[in-house]
Structure formats: structure tokens, C-alpha cells
Amino acid sequence: MKLGKEAVVAGRFPGDFSIPEVRLFELPEKVLQFGTGVLLRGLPDFYIDKANKQNVFNGRIVVVKSTGLDVDGFAEQDGLYTQCIQGIINGNPVEEYVINASISKVLSARSNWNEILHYAESAGMQIILSNTTEVGIVLKKDDDIYAAPPESFPAKLLAFLYHRFQYFNGSEESGMVVIPTELIVDNGTKLKDIVLELAVINKLDKKFINWLTEANDFCNSLVDRIVPGALKKQAQKTFEERAGYTDKLTIMSEPYSLWAIESSSGKTKEILSFYKVDDSVIITPDINKYRELKLRLLNATHTFSCGLAFLAGFDLVVQSMQENYFSTFIKELMMEEIASCITGSAISMDEAISFAKTVIDRFGNPYIEHKWLSITMQYSAKIKMRTVPLLFAWYQRHHKIPVHMAAGFAAYILFMKPVVNEGNNYFGIHNGVKYKIEDDKAAYFYDVWQQHPGDKIVESILSDKNLWGDDLSLLNGFMATVQYFLNQFCRHEFKYVITRLSQGNKIQYEA
């Protein structure tokens, strides 16, 4: 049996599957979504489907596929797909299966552009979602908004909104809620600015520009959920044997999810009624708190730990969490050091600790094969953006050394020791195995390690203002601690050093 509407009507599914009722296929189309990617299907579309099943949002999605022409896979399954949710919550394993019926149809921007524009004439259309990757929200000044279709996503969006403005004579009620989910800061604001600039370039009338600004709500948003995508071949086979049907569009995701949407509009909140069925959808005037929690407790923890974990012999994040000495290091890093750097009037300690606990669950998810080496890509940029602000925040609040951060920084410096130079490619060697250093600063580190004795490496790197925008060697006691750990990592097994640090034998420096 193939997944589709007929299968839903037949109703032969395992009892623990979340199954759509037939009535969902008749719901009106309320959302235009640019992108068919797994993040959209695993997060926003998941919430919409959940709300529809509870008679809350009661609207379906028309998806615009911008790359390629093939939309047959969705048509063959009537837009249905299974989301396998697998992971850890509060230390306990979780496995759920959701048949998602939120997608009404998928249209090709290249071959169905006129049909897509026709949806601009629908009063029921209220929301525009997008995930066109970070390079999708860019200004292409020479884009033709009258083409079928325009080339860039902002131009497509402008063409759609301009058609809507003309059809509804610029009525305030015809404005839409636009929510980009691309992983860039202030994504809604940036998209709006580009669309407005394109409108000016194309000499669209001022009434339209006023309507665009006043009647439409461009919302910044933050999405957070790991959605690796399709199941591996054997996992897919096992799933289909259990499910009793075939599904070419199956995706897998972790249990954790967050969609923070920035808006002060009561009307927008009413339109986005799906937020009512899941506490992980947050509509608030300021989403910076949620961005800070993710950036510091999730991303900065990754950054402080990736080189250390790799050099300690761990390939996958989950493997390191299965070793008590390393999972203890990560927990202490987050809860004893990072959490105290971000708490204050906006973020309470309880909120920080609660978020940190979800990160522990996510790191320990056995279904996610997240490689530590992948996290080291552009290591230096991540250290500067994610971790250096934490160092300064720590020293403003404390009079001792952040030893876990120092150990992570020392491991970063050791990881960034290129031993082999092959053209523009640089490689380190650890335990006799060569690894590639995917970092724009690799050549810089090659020169530093070549030109300085071992006891001057840390000072040279930390004091480089061009690298960090500040002199990190001036942080009281930090340089000595980083140098200490670098020496320890070169002399002893990583497990020995980390165990001493994370099992109570902590080095105490008074700053």
C-alpha cells in the first residue's frame, strides 16, 4: 500500500501513528510556502498539521518549489508524508510517527507561475513561509519581477504581493503575515528591506509601498530542530514493514523543536492560531532571548567542545555523551559557566538550566549522526562569534577562571595546528591520522605554529586583535590556564586531563 488519501480512507495503520482524518483534505488553503525542504516539513508544517488535527488552525499549505520541475513525488502521495520523531526527552527514549496532511499541493515556480500568482487573489491566503537557505534572502537588483517567474525569492515575493495589492485594491485586510525561517539574524527585517528596495527599483507606486509596509507583517523568526531528512535505506525498510505502507517522502527529526516568531500584532497572533497547540511555538515582541539561549548554550557548547571531543577520539556527538567523563565536562561547561554568562533581566537561571537540559538530551540522541569534525568547519569564526563574548561576560561577573572554556580554547588551538600543507589545503595529524582543517584561518595558524616556540603559541594567538577584535591575553589568568591545558593535552591522554577537570580536581585560579 502506498501512502495517500486512499490509504487514509482505508485506515489501516499502526495504532500509535498520528493519522489525519479525511476532513483535513477539504480544509481551505491559507499558507503559501516557498521551499519543500525537510526543515520546513519537519517544523512549521508539523505545527500546522498538529493544529489542524485539533480543529484549531484549519488551513493547508500550497508549496512553491523553486528548484527543478519535479513535483510528482508529492502529487503521487496527495501531499502526505510521514515524520518519524526519534530521540531523547528528559533522559527517556521517544519514538513517534506522524502522517502529515498539511500540504495541499506542490507547484513548480518555473512551470506553474501563473497558478501561483492566482493564489494572490485568494482572500483566504494569509501567511507566507520560506526557507530558501541563507543565500535566498539577497538583493538582485536586475531581477525582472514581471518574469514568469522572477529569479530570486525576494523578487518572487514582491511579484506575488504586488499582484495581490492590485487585485484587492490595496485593502488593509489583504495584507499577509510573512515569516522567513532562513537561519540569519533578523531574517524578516532583511527580507522586508530587500522587497522594499526592489519595489523602489521597479518604480512601483507609493500606495503599494505604503500597503507593503503597513498592511503586511514581516516577522523575524528563529527555528530550531534537527531534521536530518530521509531515513537510511535499512531504517526506511524497517519503518515501511512496521507501517504497512510505502512512503517516498519520509523524514526523520529529533523531538525537540522551537519556532520563535517576532511580532507585536494581535492580528498576526490571531492568524497564527496554530501556536495554541504547542508551547514550542512562541509569538513575542522580541525573540532575542531565544536566539541567545540557542547561540550560547547550544552553539557555543558545540564550539567549545568540538576540537576537544575530536582529539579525545570521538567521531559523533552521541558517542561523547555516552562517556561519563566527557558528558560531565559538557554539563559543567553549560550549567556552571555558560549559563551564568547569559542570565539577567531577560533570561533567568531557571530558563538557562532548563534549556541546557534539552541540549543534553539532544546531544545524546542516538538517532542523530552529528560529526564533531563537521562542527569544526570555520572553527575560528565560530570561536569569535559564539564564545569570545562569553569570556568577556564571565570576567565581568566572576573573579575566577572559566576552566572549562579555557580547556575548550586550548583544544581549539591544538586542533588548529596544521602539520601538512598541500597547496591551499591544510591538515592536522592526531594519533597518526590526518584530518583536514576547514577554516579560513588555517594558513595563519600554520605560520604561527611554524614561527613560535610552544610556550609562546598561546600568547601569540590570544593577543592577536586582528583575530578577535580584542586582546584575550589580558583576561586575568586566562592565558596561563589555556597554556596549562595545551601542555597537558600534549603530555597526557585527553581522558585523563578532562577527567581531572570534570570530577572535582579542578584547577582554581583567582583572577
Coordinates of C-alpha atoms in Angstrom, one line a residue:
M1 CA 0.0 0.0 0.0
K2 CA 1.3 3.4 -1.0
L3 CA 0.7 6.4 1.4
G4 CA -2.0 8.7 0.0
K5 CA -5.6 9.7 0.5
E6 CA -6.9 6.3 -0.4
A7 CA -4.7 4.8 2.4
V8 CA -6.1 7.3 4.9
V9 CA -9.7 6.4 3.9
A10 CA -8.9 2.7 4.3
G11 CA -7.5 3.5 7.7
R12 CA -5.1 0.5 8.1
F13 CA -2.3 2.0 10.2
P14 CA -0.5 1.0 13.4
G15 CA -2.4 2.2 16.5
D16 CA 0.4 4.5 17.7
F17 CA 0.6 6.6 14.4
S18 CA -0.8 10.1 14.3
I19 CA -3.3 9.7 11.4
P20 CA -5.1 12.5 9.6
E21 CA -8.9 12.5 9.3
V22 CA -10.4 12.6 5.8
R23 CA -11.9 16.0 6.6
L24 CA -8.4 17.6 6.6
F25 CA -8.2 17.2 2.8
E26 CA -11.1 19.6 2.5
L27 CA -9.6 22.4 4.6
P28 CA -9.0 25.8 2.8
E29 CA -5.6 26.8 1.6
K30 CA -4.2 29.5 3.9
V31 CA -0.4 29.3 3.6
L32 CA 2.0 29.8 0.6
Q33 CA 5.3 28.2 1.4
F34 CA 8.5 28.8 -0.6
G35 CA 10.5 25.6 -0.2
T36 CA 10.0 21.9 0.1
G37 CA 13.0 21.3 2.3
V38 CA 13.0 19.0 5.3
L39 CA 13.3 21.8 7.8
L40 CA 10.0 23.4 6.7
R41 CA 8.3 20.0 6.6
G42 CA 9.7 19.0 9.9
L43 CA 8.9 22.2 11.8
P44 CA 6.4 24.8 10.6
D45 CA 4.4 22.2 8.6
F46 CA 4.5 19.9 11.7
Y47 CA 2.8 22.6 13.8
I48 CA 0.2 23.3 11.2
D49 CA -0.7 19.7 10.8
K50 CA -0.9 19.3 14.6
A51 CA -3.2 22.3 14.9
N52 CA -5.4 21.0 12.0
K53 CA -5.8 17.7 13.7
Q54 CA -7.1 19.5 16.8
N55 CA -9.5 21.7 14.8
V56 CA -7.5 24.9 15.6
F57 CA -5.8 26.4 12.6
N58 CA -7.8 24.6 9.9
G59 CA -5.8 25.5 6.9
R60 CA -3.5 23.8 4.4
I61 CA -0.3 24.8 2.6
V62 CA 0.4 25.4 -1.1
V63 CA 4.1 24.8 -1.6
V64 CA 6.3 26.5 -4.2
K65 CA 9.2 24.5 -5.4
S66 CA 11.8 26.8 -6.9
T67 CA 14.5 24.3 -7.9
G68 CA 13.7 21.9 -10.7
L69 CA 10.4 20.9 -12.1
D70 CA 9.7 17.6 -10.4
V71 CA 6.7 17.8 -8.1
D72 CA 5.3 14.4 -8.9
G73 CA 6.5 12.8 -5.7
F74 CA 4.2 14.9 -3.6
A75 CA 1.3 14.6 -6.1
E76 CA 1.6 10.8 -6.1
Q77 CA 1.1 10.8 -2.3
D78 CA -1.5 13.6 -2.2
G79 CA 1.0 15.7 -0.3
L80 CA 1.2 13.2 2.6
Y81 CA 4.4 12.3 4.2
T82 CA 5.5 10.6 7.4
Q83 CA 7.6 12.3 10.0
C84 CA 9.5 9.9 12.3
I85 CA 10.3 11.7 15.6
Q86 CA 13.1 9.9 17.4
G87 CA 15.3 10.9 20.3
I88 CA 15.5 11.7 24.0
I89 CA 13.3 13.7 26.3
N90 CA 14.2 14.1 29.9
G91 CA 16.6 11.2 29.5
N92 CA 14.0 8.8 28.2
P93 CA 13.8 7.5 24.6
V94 CA 11.0 8.8 22.4
E95 CA 9.7 7.4 19.1
E96 CA 6.6 8.9 17.3
Y97 CA 5.2 8.6 13.8
V98 CA 3.1 11.4 12.3
I99 CA 1.4 11.3 9.0
N100 CA 1.4 14.9 8.0
A101 CA -1.6 16.2 5.9
S102 CA -0.8 19.9 5.9
I103 CA 0.4 20.2 2.3
S104 CA -2.4 20.7 -0.2
K105 CA -0.3 20.7 -3.4
V106 CA 3.2 21.5 -4.6
L107 CA 3.7 23.8 -7.6
S108 CA 6.8 24.4 -9.7
A109 CA 7.7 28.1 -9.8
R110 CA 9.2 27.5 -13.2
S111 CA 6.2 25.9 -14.8
N112 CA 3.2 26.9 -12.6
W113 CA 3.9 30.6 -12.0
N114 CA 0.6 31.9 -13.2
E115 CA -1.2 29.5 -11.0
I116 CA 0.9 30.6 -8.1
L117 CA 0.0 34.3 -8.8
H118 CA -3.6 33.2 -8.9
Y119 CA -3.3 32.4 -5.2
A120 CA -2.6 36.1 -4.6
E121 CA -6.3 36.6 -5.5
S122 CA -7.4 34.4 -2.6
A123 CA -8.7 36.2 0.4
G124 CA -8.2 33.0 2.4
M125 CA -4.4 33.2 1.8
Q126 CA -3.0 34.8 5.0
I127 CA 0.6 33.5 5.5
I128 CA 3.8 33.2 3.5
L129 CA 6.6 31.0 4.8
S130 CA 10.0 30.5 3.4
N131 CA 13.2 28.6 3.8
T132 CA 15.4 29.3 0.7
T133 CA 18.7 28.9 2.6
E134 CA 20.8 31.9 3.7
V135 CA 21.6 32.8 0.2
G136 CA 17.9 33.1 -0.7
I137 CA 17.4 36.4 1.1
V138 CA 19.7 38.5 -1.2
L139 CA 19.1 41.6 -3.3
K140 CA 19.3 41.0 -7.1
K141 CA 18.8 44.5 -8.5
D142 CA 18.3 43.5 -12.1
D143 CA 15.7 40.8 -11.3
D144 CA 12.6 41.1 -13.5
I145 CA 9.6 41.0 -11.2
Y146 CA 7.3 40.6 -14.3
A147 CA 9.1 37.4 -15.4
A148 CA 7.4 34.1 -15.1
P149 CA 8.9 33.6 -12.6
P150 CA 11.4 36.2 -11.3
E151 CA 14.7 34.6 -10.5
S152 CA 15.3 35.5 -6.8
F153 CA 13.0 34.7 -3.9
P154 CA 12.5 38.3 -2.8
A155 CA 11.5 39.2 -6.4
K156 CA 9.0 36.3 -6.5
L157 CA 7.6 37.5 -3.2
L158 CA 7.4 41.1 -4.4
A159 CA 5.6 40.0 -7.6
F160 CA 3.1 37.9 -5.6
L161 CA 2.4 40.8 -3.2
Y162 CA 2.1 43.4 -5.9
H163 CA -0.4 41.2 -7.8
R164 CA -2.4 40.8 -4.5
F165 CA -2.3 44.6 -3.9
Q166 CA -3.7 45.2 -7.4
Y167 CA -6.4 42.6 -7.1
F168 CA -7.7 43.8 -3.7
N169 CA -7.2 47.5 -4.5
G170 CA -4.7 47.8 -1.6
S171 CA -7.2 46.9 1.1
E172 CA -5.7 46.7 4.6
E173 CA -7.4 43.3 5.1
S174 CA -5.5 41.8 2.2
G175 CA -2.1 42.2 3.9
M176 CA -0.3 39.0 4.8
V177 CA 1.9 37.6 7.5
V178 CA 5.4 36.9 6.1
I179 CA 7.6 34.6 8.1
P180 CA 11.0 33.6 6.7
T181 CA 12.8 30.8 8.6
E182 CA 16.2 31.2 7.0
L183 CA 19.0 30.9 9.6
I184 CA 20.1 34.6 9.6
V185 CA 19.6 37.2 12.3
D186 CA 16.6 39.5 11.7
N187 CA 15.5 37.5 8.6
G188 CA 12.1 39.2 8.4
T189 CA 13.5 42.7 8.6
K190 CA 16.2 41.9 6.0
L191 CA 13.6 40.3 3.6
K192 CA 11.3 43.3 4.0
D193 CA 14.1 45.8 3.3
I194 CA 15.1 43.9 0.1
V195 CA 11.5 43.7 -1.1
L196 CA 11.0 47.4 -0.5
E197 CA 14.3 48.2 -2.3
L198 CA 13.1 46.1 -5.2
A199 CA 9.8 48.0 -5.3
V200 CA 11.6 51.3 -5.5
I201 CA 14.0 50.0 -8.2
N202 CA 11.0 48.8 -10.2
K203 CA 9.3 52.2 -9.6
L204 CA 6.1 50.7 -8.1
D205 CA 3.7 53.4 -6.9
K206 CA 3.8 54.8 -3.4
K207 CA 0.4 53.5 -2.4
F208 CA 1.7 49.9 -2.9
I209 CA 4.9 50.7 -0.9
N210 CA 2.7 52.1 1.9
W211 CA 0.5 49.0 1.7
L212 CA 3.6 46.7 1.7
T213 CA 4.9 48.5 4.9
E214 CA 1.6 49.0 6.8
A215 CA -0.7 46.1 5.9
N216 CA 1.9 43.2 5.9
D217 CA 3.7 41.9 8.9
F218 CA 7.2 40.7 8.1
C219 CA 8.2 38.7 11.2
N220 CA 11.7 37.8 12.3
S221 CA 11.8 34.2 13.3
L222 CA 14.1 31.6 14.9
V223 CA 13.7 27.9 14.1
D224 CA 15.5 25.2 16.0
R225 CA 15.1 21.5 15.2
I226 CA 17.5 18.9 13.7
V227 CA 15.8 17.4 10.7
P228 CA 18.4 15.1 9.0
G229 CA 15.9 14.2 6.3
A230 CA 15.2 10.9 4.7
L231 CA 15.8 7.7 6.7
K232 CA 18.7 5.5 5.7
K233 CA 17.9 2.6 3.4
Q234 CA 17.7 -0.1 6.1
A235 CA 15.8 2.2 8.5
Q236 CA 13.3 3.0 5.8
K237 CA 12.8 -0.6 5.0
T238 CA 12.2 -1.4 8.7
F239 CA 9.8 1.6 9.0
E240 CA 7.7 0.6 6.0
E241 CA 7.4 -3.0 7.2
R242 CA 6.1 -1.7 10.5
A243 CA 3.9 1.0 9.0
G244 CA 2.3 -1.3 6.3
Y245 CA 2.8 1.3 3.5
T246 CA 5.5 2.8 1.3
D247 CA 6.4 6.4 1.6
K248 CA 8.9 8.1 -0.7
L249 CA 8.8 11.4 1.3
T250 CA 9.5 10.1 4.9
I251 CA 11.6 12.4 7.0
M252 CA 13.2 12.0 10.4
S253 CA 13.5 14.6 13.1
E254 CA 14.5 15.0 16.8
P255 CA 11.8 15.5 19.3
Y256 CA 13.0 19.0 20.4
S257 CA 11.5 21.9 18.4
L258 CA 11.3 25.7 18.7
W259 CA 9.7 28.3 16.5
A260 CA 10.1 31.8 17.9
I261 CA 8.2 34.4 15.9
E262 CA 8.7 38.1 16.5
S263 CA 5.5 40.2 16.3
S264 CA 3.6 42.7 18.4
S265 CA 0.4 42.4 16.3
G266 CA -2.7 40.9 17.8
K267 CA -4.0 40.3 14.3
T268 CA -0.9 38.3 13.4
K269 CA -1.2 36.2 16.6
E270 CA -4.8 35.5 15.7
I271 CA -3.8 34.4 12.2
L272 CA -1.1 32.2 13.5
S273 CA -3.5 30.3 15.7
F274 CA -1.5 27.1 15.4
Y275 CA 0.7 28.4 18.3
K276 CA -2.1 27.4 20.7
V277 CA -1.5 23.7 20.3
D278 CA 2.2 23.6 21.1
D279 CA 4.3 25.6 23.7
S280 CA 7.3 25.3 21.3
V281 CA 5.7 28.0 19.1
I282 CA 6.3 31.3 20.7
I283 CA 4.9 34.6 19.4
T284 CA 6.6 37.5 21.2
P285 CA 7.6 41.2 20.5
D286 CA 11.3 40.2 21.0
I287 CA 12.9 36.8 20.1
N288 CA 16.4 37.8 21.1
K289 CA 16.2 35.8 24.4
Y290 CA 15.6 32.6 22.4
R291 CA 18.4 33.4 20.0
E292 CA 20.8 34.0 22.9
L293 CA 19.9 30.7 24.6
K294 CA 20.4 28.8 21.3
L295 CA 23.6 30.6 20.3
R296 CA 25.3 30.3 23.7
L297 CA 24.1 27.1 25.3
L298 CA 23.8 25.0 22.1
N299 CA 26.1 26.5 19.5
A300 CA 28.8 27.8 21.9
T301 CA 28.9 24.5 23.7
H302 CA 29.4 22.8 20.4
T303 CA 32.2 25.2 19.6
F304 CA 34.0 24.9 22.9
S305 CA 33.7 21.1 22.7
C306 CA 34.2 20.1 19.1
G307 CA 38.0 20.2 18.9
L308 CA 38.3 18.6 22.4
A309 CA 35.9 15.8 21.5
F310 CA 37.6 15.1 18.2
L311 CA 41.0 15.0 19.7
A312 CA 39.7 12.8 22.5
G313 CA 38.8 10.2 19.9
F314 CA 35.1 10.8 19.4
D315 CA 33.6 10.8 15.9
L316 CA 30.0 11.5 16.8
V317 CA 28.4 13.8 19.4
V318 CA 26.3 11.0 20.8
Q319 CA 29.4 8.9 21.3
S320 CA 31.0 11.5 23.5
M321 CA 27.8 11.8 25.6
Q322 CA 27.9 8.0 26.3
E323 CA 31.2 8.5 28.1
N324 CA 30.6 9.9 31.6
Y325 CA 33.8 12.0 31.8
F326 CA 33.0 13.9 28.6
S327 CA 29.3 14.3 29.2
T328 CA 30.2 15.6 32.7
F329 CA 32.5 18.2 31.1
I330 CA 29.8 19.4 28.7
K331 CA 27.2 19.6 31.5
E332 CA 29.5 21.6 33.7
L333 CA 30.6 23.9 30.8
M334 CA 26.9 24.7 30.1
M335 CA 25.5 24.9 33.6
E336 CA 28.4 26.2 35.7
E337 CA 30.0 28.6 33.2
I338 CA 27.9 29.5 30.1
A339 CA 24.6 29.8 31.9
S340 CA 25.9 32.3 34.4
C341 CA 27.2 34.5 31.5
I342 CA 23.8 34.9 29.9
T343 CA 21.4 35.2 32.8
G344 CA 20.0 38.5 34.0
S345 CA 16.9 40.6 33.4
A346 CA 15.9 38.9 30.1
I347 CA 17.0 35.3 30.9
S348 CA 16.6 33.7 34.3
M349 CA 18.9 30.9 35.6
D350 CA 15.9 28.5 35.6
E351 CA 15.3 29.2 31.9
A352 CA 19.0 28.7 31.1
I353 CA 19.3 25.5 33.1
S354 CA 16.0 24.2 31.5
F355 CA 17.3 24.9 28.0
A356 CA 20.7 23.3 28.9
K357 CA 18.9 20.1 29.9
T358 CA 17.2 20.0 26.5
V359 CA 20.6 20.4 24.9
I360 CA 21.9 17.4 26.9
D361 CA 19.1 15.3 25.6
R362 CA 19.7 16.5 22.0
F363 CA 23.4 15.7 22.2
G364 CA 22.6 12.2 23.4
N365 CA 20.2 11.4 20.7
P366 CA 21.3 8.0 19.3
Y367 CA 19.3 8.6 16.0
I368 CA 21.4 11.7 15.0
E369 CA 24.8 11.1 13.5
H370 CA 26.3 14.5 14.1
K371 CA 30.0 14.5 13.5
W372 CA 32.3 16.6 15.7
L373 CA 34.6 17.2 12.8
S374 CA 31.8 18.8 10.8
I375 CA 31.3 21.3 13.7
T376 CA 34.9 22.4 13.4
M377 CA 34.3 23.9 9.9
Q378 CA 35.1 27.6 10.1
Y379 CA 36.2 27.0 13.7
S380 CA 37.9 30.4 14.2
A381 CA 34.8 32.3 13.1
K382 CA 32.6 30.3 15.4
I383 CA 35.0 30.9 18.3
K384 CA 35.0 34.6 17.7
M385 CA 31.2 35.0 17.3
R386 CA 29.9 32.4 19.8
T387 CA 32.4 32.1 22.6
V388 CA 34.5 35.3 22.9
P389 CA 31.5 37.3 24.1
L390 CA 31.0 34.7 26.8
L391 CA 34.6 35.1 28.0
F392 CA 34.1 38.9 28.5
A393 CA 30.7 38.3 30.1
W394 CA 32.3 35.8 32.5
Y395 CA 35.1 38.2 33.6
Q396 CA 32.6 41.0 34.2
R397 CA 30.7 38.8 36.7
H398 CA 33.4 36.5 38.2
H399 CA 36.8 36.6 39.8
K400 CA 38.0 33.2 38.8
I401 CA 39.0 31.5 35.6
P402 CA 36.4 29.7 33.4
V403 CA 38.4 26.5 33.3
H404 CA 36.0 24.6 31.0
M405 CA 36.1 27.4 28.5
A406 CA 39.9 27.6 28.8
A407 CA 40.2 23.8 28.2
G408 CA 38.0 24.2 25.1
F409 CA 40.1 27.1 23.9
A410 CA 43.3 25.1 24.3
A411 CA 41.8 22.2 22.4
Y412 CA 40.9 24.7 19.6
I413 CA 44.5 25.9 19.4
L414 CA 45.8 22.4 19.3
F415 CA 43.3 21.3 16.7
M416 CA 44.3 24.3 14.6
K417 CA 47.9 23.0 14.3
P418 CA 48.4 22.4 10.6
V419 CA 51.2 19.8 10.1
V420 CA 50.8 19.2 6.3
N421 CA 50.3 21.9 3.7
E422 CA 49.1 20.7 0.3
G423 CA 48.6 23.8 -1.8
N424 CA 45.8 25.8 -0.2
N425 CA 44.7 22.8 1.9
Y426 CA 45.9 22.3 5.5
F427 CA 45.9 19.2 7.6
G428 CA 46.5 18.3 11.2
I429 CA 47.6 14.9 12.4
H430 CA 46.3 13.2 15.5
N431 CA 47.2 9.7 16.6
G432 CA 48.8 9.2 13.2
V433 CA 45.6 10.1 11.3
K434 CA 45.4 13.1 9.0
Y435 CA 42.4 15.4 9.2
K436 CA 41.5 18.5 7.1
I437 CA 41.3 21.9 8.8
E438 CA 38.3 23.5 7.1
D439 CA 39.0 27.1 8.3
D440 CA 39.8 30.4 6.5
K441 CA 42.5 31.0 9.2
A442 CA 44.3 27.7 8.6
A443 CA 47.2 29.4 6.8
Y444 CA 47.5 31.9 9.7
F445 CA 47.8 29.1 12.2
Y446 CA 50.3 27.2 10.0
D447 CA 52.5 30.3 10.2
V448 CA 52.0 30.8 14.0
W449 CA 52.9 27.2 14.8
Q450 CA 55.9 27.4 12.5
Q451 CA 57.3 30.6 13.8
H452 CA 56.8 30.4 17.6
P453 CA 58.1 28.1 20.3
G454 CA 55.5 26.0 22.1
D455 CA 55.4 28.2 25.2
K456 CA 54.6 31.3 23.1
I457 CA 51.9 29.9 20.9
V458 CA 49.0 30.7 23.2
E459 CA 50.2 34.2 23.9
S460 CA 50.6 34.9 20.2
I461 CA 47.1 33.7 19.3
L462 CA 45.2 35.2 22.3
S463 CA 46.9 38.6 21.9
D464 CA 46.1 39.0 18.2
K465 CA 43.5 41.7 18.0
N466 CA 43.0 41.1 14.2
L467 CA 41.8 37.7 15.1
W468 CA 39.5 38.5 18.0
G469 CA 38.9 42.3 17.9
D470 CA 40.4 42.4 21.3
D471 CA 43.4 41.2 23.3
L472 CA 42.3 38.0 25.0
S473 CA 45.7 37.6 26.8
L474 CA 44.7 40.5 29.1
L475 CA 41.9 38.5 30.6
N476 CA 43.3 37.8 34.1
G477 CA 44.7 34.3 34.3
F478 CA 43.0 33.0 31.1
M479 CA 46.2 32.8 29.0
A480 CA 48.1 30.9 31.8
T481 CA 45.2 28.4 32.1
V482 CA 44.9 27.9 28.3
Q483 CA 48.7 27.3 28.2
Y484 CA 48.4 24.8 31.1
F485 CA 45.7 22.8 29.3
L486 CA 47.6 22.9 26.0
N487 CA 50.7 21.5 27.8
Q488 CA 48.5 18.9 29.5
F489 CA 46.9 17.8 26.2
C490 CA 50.3 17.4 24.6
R491 CA 51.6 15.3 27.5
H492 CA 48.7 13.1 28.7
E493 CA 45.7 11.3 27.3
F494 CA 42.7 13.6 26.8
K495 CA 40.6 11.4 29.0
Y496 CA 43.0 11.8 31.9
V497 CA 43.0 15.6 31.6
I498 CA 39.3 16.0 31.2
T499 CA 38.5 13.6 34.0
R500 CA 40.7 15.5 36.4
L501 CA 38.9 18.7 35.4
S502 CA 35.4 17.3 35.5
Q503 CA 35.5 15.1 38.5
G504 CA 36.3 17.7 41.2
N505 CA 40.1 18.0 40.7
K506 CA 39.6 21.4 39.2
I507 CA 42.4 23.9 38.8
Q508 CA 41.4 27.0 40.7
Y509 CA 42.9 30.3 39.5
E510 CA 41.9 33.5 41.2
A511 CA 41.5 36.3 38.7

